mmCIF file of C-alpha atoms in Angstrom:
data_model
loop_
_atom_site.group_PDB
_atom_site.id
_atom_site.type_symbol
_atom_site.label_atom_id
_atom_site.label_comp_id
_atom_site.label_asym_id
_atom_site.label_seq_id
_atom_site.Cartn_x
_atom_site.Cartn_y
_atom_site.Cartn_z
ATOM 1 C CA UNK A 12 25.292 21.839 19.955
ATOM 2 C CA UNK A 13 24.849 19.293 17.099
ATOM 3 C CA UNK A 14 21.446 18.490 15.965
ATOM 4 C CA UNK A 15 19.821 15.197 16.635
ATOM 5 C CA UNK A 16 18.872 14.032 12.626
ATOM 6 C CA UNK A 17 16.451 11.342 11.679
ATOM 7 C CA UNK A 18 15.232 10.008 8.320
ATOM 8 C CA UNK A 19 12.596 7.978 7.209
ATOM 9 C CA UNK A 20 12.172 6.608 4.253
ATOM 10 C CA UNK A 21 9.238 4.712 2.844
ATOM 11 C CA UNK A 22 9.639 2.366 -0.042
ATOM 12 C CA UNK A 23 6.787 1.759 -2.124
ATOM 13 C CA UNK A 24 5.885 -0.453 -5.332
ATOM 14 C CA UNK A 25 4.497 2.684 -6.874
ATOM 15 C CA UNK A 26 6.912 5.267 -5.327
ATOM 16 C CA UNK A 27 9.702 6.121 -2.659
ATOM 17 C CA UNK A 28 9.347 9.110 -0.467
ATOM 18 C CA UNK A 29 12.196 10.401 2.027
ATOM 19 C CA UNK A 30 11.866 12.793 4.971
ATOM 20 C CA UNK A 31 13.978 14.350 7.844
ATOM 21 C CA UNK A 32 13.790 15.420 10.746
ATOM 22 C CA UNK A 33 15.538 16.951 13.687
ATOM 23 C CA UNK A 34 14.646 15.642 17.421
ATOM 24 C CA UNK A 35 12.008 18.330 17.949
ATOM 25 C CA UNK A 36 10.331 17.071 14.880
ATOM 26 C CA UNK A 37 10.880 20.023 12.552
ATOM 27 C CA UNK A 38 10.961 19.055 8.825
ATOM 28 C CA UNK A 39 14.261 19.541 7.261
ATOM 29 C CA UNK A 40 14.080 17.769 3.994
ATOM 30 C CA UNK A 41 12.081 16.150 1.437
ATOM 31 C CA UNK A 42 13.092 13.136 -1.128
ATOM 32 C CA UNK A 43 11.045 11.228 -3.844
ATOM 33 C CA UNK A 44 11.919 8.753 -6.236
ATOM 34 C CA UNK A 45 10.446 5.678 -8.477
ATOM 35 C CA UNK A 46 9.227 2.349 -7.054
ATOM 36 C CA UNK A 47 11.159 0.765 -4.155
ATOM 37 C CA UNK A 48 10.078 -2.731 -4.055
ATOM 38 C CA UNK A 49 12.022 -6.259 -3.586
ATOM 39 C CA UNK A 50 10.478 -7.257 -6.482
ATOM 40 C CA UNK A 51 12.848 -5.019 -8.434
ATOM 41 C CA UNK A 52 15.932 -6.494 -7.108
ATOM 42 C CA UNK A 53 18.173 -5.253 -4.343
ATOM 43 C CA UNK A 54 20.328 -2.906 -7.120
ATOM 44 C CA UNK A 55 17.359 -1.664 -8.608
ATOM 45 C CA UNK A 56 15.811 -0.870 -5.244
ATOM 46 C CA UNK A 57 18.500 0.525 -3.435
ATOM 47 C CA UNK A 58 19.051 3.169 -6.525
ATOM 48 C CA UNK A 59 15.483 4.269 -5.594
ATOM 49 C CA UNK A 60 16.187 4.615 -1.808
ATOM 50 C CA UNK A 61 19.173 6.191 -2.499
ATOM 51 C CA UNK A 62 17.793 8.669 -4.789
ATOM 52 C CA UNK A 63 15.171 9.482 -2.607
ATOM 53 C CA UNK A 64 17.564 9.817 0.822
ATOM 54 C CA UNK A 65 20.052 11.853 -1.739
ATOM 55 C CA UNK A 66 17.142 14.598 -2.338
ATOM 56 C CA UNK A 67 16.104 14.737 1.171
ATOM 57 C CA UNK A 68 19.849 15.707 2.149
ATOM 58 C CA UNK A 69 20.021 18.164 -0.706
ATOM 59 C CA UNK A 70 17.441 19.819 0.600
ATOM 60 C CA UNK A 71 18.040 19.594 4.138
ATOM 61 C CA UNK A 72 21.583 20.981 3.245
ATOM 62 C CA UNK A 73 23.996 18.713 5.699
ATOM 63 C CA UNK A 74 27.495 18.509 6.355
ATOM 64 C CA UNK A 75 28.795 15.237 5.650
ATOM 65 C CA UNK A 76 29.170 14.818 9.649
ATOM 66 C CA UNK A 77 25.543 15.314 9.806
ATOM 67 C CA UNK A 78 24.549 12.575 7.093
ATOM 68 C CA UNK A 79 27.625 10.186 9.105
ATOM 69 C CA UNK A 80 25.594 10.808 12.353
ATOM 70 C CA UNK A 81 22.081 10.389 11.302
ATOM 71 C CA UNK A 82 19.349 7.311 11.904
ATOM 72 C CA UNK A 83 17.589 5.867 9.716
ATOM 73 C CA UNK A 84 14.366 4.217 9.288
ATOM 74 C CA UNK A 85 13.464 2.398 6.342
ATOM 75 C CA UNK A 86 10.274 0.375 5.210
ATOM 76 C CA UNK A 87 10.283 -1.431 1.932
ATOM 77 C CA UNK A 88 7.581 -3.101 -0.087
ATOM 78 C CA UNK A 89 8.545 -6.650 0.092
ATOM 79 C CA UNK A 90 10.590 -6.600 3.140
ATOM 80 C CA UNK A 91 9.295 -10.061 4.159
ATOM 81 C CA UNK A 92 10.547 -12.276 0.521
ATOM 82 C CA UNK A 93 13.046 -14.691 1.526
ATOM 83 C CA UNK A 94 16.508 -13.970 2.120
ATOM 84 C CA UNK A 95 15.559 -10.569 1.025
ATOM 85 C CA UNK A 96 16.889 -9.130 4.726
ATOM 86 C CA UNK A 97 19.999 -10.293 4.340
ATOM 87 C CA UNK A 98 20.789 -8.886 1.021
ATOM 88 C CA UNK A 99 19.815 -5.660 2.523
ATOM 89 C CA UNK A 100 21.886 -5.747 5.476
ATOM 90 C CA UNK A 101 24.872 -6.465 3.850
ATOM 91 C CA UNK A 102 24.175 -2.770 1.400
ATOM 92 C CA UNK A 103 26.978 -0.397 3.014
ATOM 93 C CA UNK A 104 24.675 3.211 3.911
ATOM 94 C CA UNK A 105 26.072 6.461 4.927
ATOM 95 C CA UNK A 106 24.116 6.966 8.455
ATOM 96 C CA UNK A 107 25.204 6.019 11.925
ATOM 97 C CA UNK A 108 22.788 3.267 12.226
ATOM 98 C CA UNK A 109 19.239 2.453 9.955
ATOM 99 C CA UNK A 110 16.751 -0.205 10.673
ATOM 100 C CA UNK A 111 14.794 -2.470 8.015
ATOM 101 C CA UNK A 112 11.236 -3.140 7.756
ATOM 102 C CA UNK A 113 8.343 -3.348 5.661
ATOM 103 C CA UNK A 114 6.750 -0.478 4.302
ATOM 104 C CA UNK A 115 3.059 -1.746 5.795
ATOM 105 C CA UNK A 116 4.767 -1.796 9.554
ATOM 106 C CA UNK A 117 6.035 1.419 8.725
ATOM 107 C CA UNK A 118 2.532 2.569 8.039
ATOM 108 C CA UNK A 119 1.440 1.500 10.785
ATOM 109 C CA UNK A 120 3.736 2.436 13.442
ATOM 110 C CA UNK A 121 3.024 6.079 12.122
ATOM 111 C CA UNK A 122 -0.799 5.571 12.171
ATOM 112 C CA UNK A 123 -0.718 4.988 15.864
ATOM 113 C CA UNK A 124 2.054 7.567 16.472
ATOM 114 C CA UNK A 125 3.948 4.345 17.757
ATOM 115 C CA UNK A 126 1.613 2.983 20.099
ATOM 116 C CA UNK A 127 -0.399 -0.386 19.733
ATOM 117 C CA UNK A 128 -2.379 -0.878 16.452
ATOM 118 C CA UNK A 129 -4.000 -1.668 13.505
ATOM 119 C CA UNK A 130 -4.221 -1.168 9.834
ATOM 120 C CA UNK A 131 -6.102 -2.050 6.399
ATOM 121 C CA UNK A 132 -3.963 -1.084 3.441
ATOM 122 C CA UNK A 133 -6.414 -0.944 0.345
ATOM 123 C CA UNK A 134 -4.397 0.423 -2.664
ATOM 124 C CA UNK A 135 -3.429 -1.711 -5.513
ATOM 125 C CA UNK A 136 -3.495 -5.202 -2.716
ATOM 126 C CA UNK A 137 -4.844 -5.319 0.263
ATOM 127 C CA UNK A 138 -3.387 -6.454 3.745
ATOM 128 C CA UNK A 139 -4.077 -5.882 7.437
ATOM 129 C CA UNK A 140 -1.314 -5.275 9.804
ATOM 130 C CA UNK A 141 -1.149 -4.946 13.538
ATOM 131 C CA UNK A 142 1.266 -4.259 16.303
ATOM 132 C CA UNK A 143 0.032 -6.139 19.473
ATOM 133 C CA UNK A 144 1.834 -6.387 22.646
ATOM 134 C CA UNK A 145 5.359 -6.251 20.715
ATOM 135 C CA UNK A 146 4.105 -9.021 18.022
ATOM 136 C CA UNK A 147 3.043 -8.069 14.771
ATOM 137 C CA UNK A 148 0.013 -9.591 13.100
ATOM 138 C CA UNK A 149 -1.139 -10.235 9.539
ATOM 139 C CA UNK A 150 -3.736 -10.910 7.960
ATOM 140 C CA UNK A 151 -4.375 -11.051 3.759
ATOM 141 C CA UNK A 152 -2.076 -9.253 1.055
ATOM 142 C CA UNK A 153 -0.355 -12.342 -0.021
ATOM 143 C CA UNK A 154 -0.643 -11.256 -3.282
ATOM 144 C CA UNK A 155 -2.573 -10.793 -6.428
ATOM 145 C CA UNK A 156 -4.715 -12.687 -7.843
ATOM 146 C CA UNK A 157 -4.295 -15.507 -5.286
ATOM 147 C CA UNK A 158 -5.389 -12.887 -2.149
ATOM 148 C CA UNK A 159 -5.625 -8.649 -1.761
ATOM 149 C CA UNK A 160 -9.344 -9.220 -1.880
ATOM 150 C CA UNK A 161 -11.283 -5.872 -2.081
ATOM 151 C CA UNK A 162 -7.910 -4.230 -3.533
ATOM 152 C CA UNK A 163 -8.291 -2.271 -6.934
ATOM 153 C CA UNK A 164 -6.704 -5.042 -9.072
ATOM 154 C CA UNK A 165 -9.234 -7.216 -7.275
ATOM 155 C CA UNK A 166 -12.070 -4.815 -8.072
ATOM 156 C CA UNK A 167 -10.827 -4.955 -11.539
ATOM 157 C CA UNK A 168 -10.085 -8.232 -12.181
ATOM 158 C CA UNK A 169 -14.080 -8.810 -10.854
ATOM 159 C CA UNK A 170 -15.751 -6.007 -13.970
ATOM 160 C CA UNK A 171 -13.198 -7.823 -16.073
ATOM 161 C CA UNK A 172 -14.640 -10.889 -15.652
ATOM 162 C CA UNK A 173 -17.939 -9.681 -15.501
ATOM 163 C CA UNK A 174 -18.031 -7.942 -18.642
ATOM 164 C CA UNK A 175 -16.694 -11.352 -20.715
ATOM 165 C CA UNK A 176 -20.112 -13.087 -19.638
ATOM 166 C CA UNK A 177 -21.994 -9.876 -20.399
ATOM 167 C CA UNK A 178 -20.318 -10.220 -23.918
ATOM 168 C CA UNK A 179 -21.193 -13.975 -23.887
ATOM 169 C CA UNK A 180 -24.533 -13.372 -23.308
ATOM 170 C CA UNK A 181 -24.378 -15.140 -19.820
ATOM 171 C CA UNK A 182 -24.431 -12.471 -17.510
ATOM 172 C CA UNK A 183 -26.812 -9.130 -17.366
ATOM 173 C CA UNK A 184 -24.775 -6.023 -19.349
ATOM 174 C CA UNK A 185 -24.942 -2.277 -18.131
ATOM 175 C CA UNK A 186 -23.389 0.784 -18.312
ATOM 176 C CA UNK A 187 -20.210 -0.427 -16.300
ATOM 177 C CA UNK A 188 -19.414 -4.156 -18.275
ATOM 178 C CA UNK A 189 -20.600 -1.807 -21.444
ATOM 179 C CA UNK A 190 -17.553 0.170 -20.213
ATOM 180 C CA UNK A 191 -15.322 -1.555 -19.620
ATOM 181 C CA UNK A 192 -15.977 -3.840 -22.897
ATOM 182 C CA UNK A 193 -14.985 -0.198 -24.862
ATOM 183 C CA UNK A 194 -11.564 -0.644 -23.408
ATOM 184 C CA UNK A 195 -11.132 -3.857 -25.525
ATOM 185 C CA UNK A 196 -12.733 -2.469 -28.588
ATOM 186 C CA UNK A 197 -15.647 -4.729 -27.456
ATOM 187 C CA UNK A 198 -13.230 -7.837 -28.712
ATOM 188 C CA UNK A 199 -12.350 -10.622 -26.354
ATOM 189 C CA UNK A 200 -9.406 -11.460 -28.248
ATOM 190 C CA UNK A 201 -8.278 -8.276 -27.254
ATOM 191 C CA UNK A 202 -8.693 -8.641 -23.727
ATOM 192 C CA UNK A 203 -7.137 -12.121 -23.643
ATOM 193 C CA UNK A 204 -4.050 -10.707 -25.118
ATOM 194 C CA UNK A 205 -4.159 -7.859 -22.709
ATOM 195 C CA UNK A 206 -4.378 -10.351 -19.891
ATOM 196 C CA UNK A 207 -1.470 -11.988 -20.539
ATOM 197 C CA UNK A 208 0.902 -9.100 -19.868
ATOM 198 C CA UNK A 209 -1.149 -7.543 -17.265
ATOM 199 C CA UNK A 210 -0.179 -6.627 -13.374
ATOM 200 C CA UNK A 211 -1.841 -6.221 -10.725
ATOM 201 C CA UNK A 212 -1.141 -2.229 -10.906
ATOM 202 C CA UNK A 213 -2.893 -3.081 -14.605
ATOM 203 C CA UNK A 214 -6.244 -4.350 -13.131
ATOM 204 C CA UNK A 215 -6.291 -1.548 -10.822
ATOM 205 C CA UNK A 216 -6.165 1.065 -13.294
ATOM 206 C CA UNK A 217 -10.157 0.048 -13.342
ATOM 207 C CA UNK A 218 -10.980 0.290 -10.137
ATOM 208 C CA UNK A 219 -12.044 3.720 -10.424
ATOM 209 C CA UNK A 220 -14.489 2.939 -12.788
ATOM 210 C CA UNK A 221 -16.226 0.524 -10.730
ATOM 211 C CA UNK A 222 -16.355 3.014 -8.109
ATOM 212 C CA UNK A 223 -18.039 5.563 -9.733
ATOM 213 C CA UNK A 224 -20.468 3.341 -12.238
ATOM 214 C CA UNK A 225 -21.224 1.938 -8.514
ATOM 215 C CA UNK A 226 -21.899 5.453 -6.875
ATOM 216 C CA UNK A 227 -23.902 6.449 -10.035
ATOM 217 C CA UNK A 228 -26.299 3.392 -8.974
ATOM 218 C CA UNK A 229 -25.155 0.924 -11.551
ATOM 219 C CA UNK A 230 -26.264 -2.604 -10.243
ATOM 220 C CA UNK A 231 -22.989 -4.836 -11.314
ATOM 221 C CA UNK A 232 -20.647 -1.751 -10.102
ATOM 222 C CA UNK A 233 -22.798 -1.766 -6.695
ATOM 223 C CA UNK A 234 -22.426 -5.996 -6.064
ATOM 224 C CA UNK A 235 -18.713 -5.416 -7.007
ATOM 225 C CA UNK A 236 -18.047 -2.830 -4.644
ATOM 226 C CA UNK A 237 -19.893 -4.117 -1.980
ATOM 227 C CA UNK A 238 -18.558 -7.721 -2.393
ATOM 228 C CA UNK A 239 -15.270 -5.791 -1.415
ATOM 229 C CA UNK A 240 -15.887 -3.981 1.294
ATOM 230 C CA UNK A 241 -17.406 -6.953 2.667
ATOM 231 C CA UNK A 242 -13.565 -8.615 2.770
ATOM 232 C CA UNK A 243 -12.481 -5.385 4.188
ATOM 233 C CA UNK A 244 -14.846 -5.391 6.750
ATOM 234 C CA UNK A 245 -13.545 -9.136 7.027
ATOM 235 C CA UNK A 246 -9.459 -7.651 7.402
ATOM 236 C CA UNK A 247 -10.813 -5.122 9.872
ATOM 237 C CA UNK A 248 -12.595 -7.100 12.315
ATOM 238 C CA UNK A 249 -9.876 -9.849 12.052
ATOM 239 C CA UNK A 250 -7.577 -7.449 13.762
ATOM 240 C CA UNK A 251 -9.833 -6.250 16.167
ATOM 241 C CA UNK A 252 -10.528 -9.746 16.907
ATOM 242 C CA UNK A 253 -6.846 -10.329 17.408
ATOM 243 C CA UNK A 254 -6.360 -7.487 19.880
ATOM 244 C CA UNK A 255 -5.258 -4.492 17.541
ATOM 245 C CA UNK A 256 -6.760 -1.741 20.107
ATOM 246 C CA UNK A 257 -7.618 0.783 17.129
ATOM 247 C CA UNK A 258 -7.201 -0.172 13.204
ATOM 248 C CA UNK A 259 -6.880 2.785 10.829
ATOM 249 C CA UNK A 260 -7.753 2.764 6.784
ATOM 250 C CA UNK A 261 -4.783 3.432 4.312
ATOM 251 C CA UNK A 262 -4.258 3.648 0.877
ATOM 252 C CA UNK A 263 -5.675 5.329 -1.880
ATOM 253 C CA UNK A 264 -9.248 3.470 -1.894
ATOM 254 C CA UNK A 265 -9.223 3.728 2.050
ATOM 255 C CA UNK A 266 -11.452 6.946 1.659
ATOM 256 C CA UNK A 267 -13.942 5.779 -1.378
ATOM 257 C CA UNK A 268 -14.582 2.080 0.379
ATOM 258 C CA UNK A 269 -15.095 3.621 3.910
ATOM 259 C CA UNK A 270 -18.593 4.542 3.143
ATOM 260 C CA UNK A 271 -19.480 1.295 1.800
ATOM 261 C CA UNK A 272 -18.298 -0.777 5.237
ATOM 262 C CA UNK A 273 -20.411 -2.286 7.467
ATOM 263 C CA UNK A 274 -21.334 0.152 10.220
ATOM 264 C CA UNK A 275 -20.335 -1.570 13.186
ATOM 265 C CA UNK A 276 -16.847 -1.463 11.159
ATOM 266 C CA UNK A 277 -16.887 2.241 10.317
ATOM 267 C CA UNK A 278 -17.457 3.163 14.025
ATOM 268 C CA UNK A 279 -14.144 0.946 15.550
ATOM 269 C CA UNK A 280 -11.897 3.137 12.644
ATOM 270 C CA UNK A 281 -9.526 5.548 13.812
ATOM 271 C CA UNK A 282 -7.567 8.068 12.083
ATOM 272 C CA UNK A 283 -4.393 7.945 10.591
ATOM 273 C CA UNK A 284 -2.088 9.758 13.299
ATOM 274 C CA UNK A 285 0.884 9.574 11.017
ATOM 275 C CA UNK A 286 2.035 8.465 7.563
ATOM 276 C CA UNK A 287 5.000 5.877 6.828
ATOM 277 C CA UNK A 288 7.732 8.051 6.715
ATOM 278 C CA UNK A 289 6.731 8.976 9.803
ATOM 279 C CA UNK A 290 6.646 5.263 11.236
ATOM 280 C CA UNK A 291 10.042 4.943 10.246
ATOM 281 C CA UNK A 292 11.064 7.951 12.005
ATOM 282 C CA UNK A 293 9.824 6.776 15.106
ATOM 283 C CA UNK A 294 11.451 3.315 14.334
ATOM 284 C CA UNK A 295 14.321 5.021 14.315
ATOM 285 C CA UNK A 296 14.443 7.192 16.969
ATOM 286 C CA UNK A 297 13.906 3.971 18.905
ATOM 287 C CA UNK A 298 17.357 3.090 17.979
#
């Protein structure tokens, strides 16, 4: 009998990652490729997905009948921009059917193996998604610098700042602002004119600074970090609020900010049941 093929694909603004599957849930094949993001433009982005989907049928080894009769699921980062859908519907792909969404609903369909849920991305941004009843909720990630508080750009945007007033004179100076002054050469000009051609992925790149100067005890790194897990807590308990009946932690500072949330917040987390690709999987299995 034929098999029963699935692939999920999950589009990130840092990576793209494929997988399939067969209807018992075996693991057939594995794709990865560069960013997959709106931002990029649909050619751009669609050269990602397809590079990614191409390695995961390389390696699954399928017969072009297979490929013709398999669903797909596919999240991308920036699903939501406007008119962005569209574009994307009108791409010709080689499966039987695939379904759209954003990489975060992805997430958290996996998360929750499907079922009702929650989740705080904190990576680069920060956002809070939920599937409720058949809605989905949001809360946050509307972008750096204007939102993602408690994100790693935001994190680093805050020792940034920081450390100019400890230069100035008008703010107390320590072992993190000392640091992070050494990546400008201790020269504001420098700064300013890396500022002007930073990203958000940019700021980040200090994040993990702060949040070791901040385990070490350092008093700026410590009000930084905790300033952001307070607005995670804030994401958390706004999803809760909203009837999200568990809310997992993503991303790659989910584990390092967990043990600076409030406690009532660390007990009401649940674990990750599944990752993205595996959301869109299960999206399209639904199909």
């Amino acid at each position: 009998m034929a098999r029963t093929l699935f692939i999920g694909i999950d589009g990130g603004g840092t990576g793209c990652r494929a997988r399939i599957e067969d209807d018992a849930g075996n693991v057939l094949g594995l794709g990865l490729a560069g960013p997959a993001t709106s931002r990029l433009g649909l050619e751009k982005l669609w050269q990602s997905l397809e590079t990614a989907f191409r390695g995961a049928i390389a390696e699954a080894d399928l017969s072009a009948a297979e490929i013709a009769s398999m669903r797909a699921g596919i999240g991308i980062a920036g699903y939501g921009r406007k008119g962005f859908a569209e574009q994307l519907q009108a791409v010709a792909h080689p499966f039987a059917r695939a379904v759209y969404t954003s990489d975060a609903i992805a997430a958290c369909v996996g998360a929750h193996g499907g079922a009702d849920g929650g989740i705080v991305i904190i990576g680069t941004g920060s956002i809070g998604i939920a599937r409720v009843g058949g809605s989905e909720l949001r809360v946050g990630g509307y972008g750096f610098p204007i939102s993602d508080e408690g994100s790693g750009a935001d994190l680093g945007l805050q020792a940034v700042r920081l450390a100019l007033r400890a230069h100035d004179g008008r703010h107390e100076a320590g072992p993190l602002l000392r640091a992070v002054m050494a990546r400008f050469a201790d020269d504001p000009v420098d700064a300013v004119a890396w500022m002007d051609h930073a990203t958000a992925t940019d700021y980040a790149t200090l994040a993990p600074l702060v949040m070791r100067h901040a385990d070490l005890g350092d008093p700026v790194g410590r009000r930084i970090v905790q300033n952001a897990a307070e607005q995670i807590d804030g994401l958390v308990r706004a999803l809760l609020e909203r009837g999200a009946p568990r809310v997992a932690l993503l991303g790659g500072l989910a584990s390092a900010m967990e043990a600076w949330l409030a406690p009532d917040v660390r007990r009401r987390l649940s674990p990750p049941l599944g990752d993205a690709m595996s959301g869109a999987i299960a999206l399209a299995r639904a199909l």
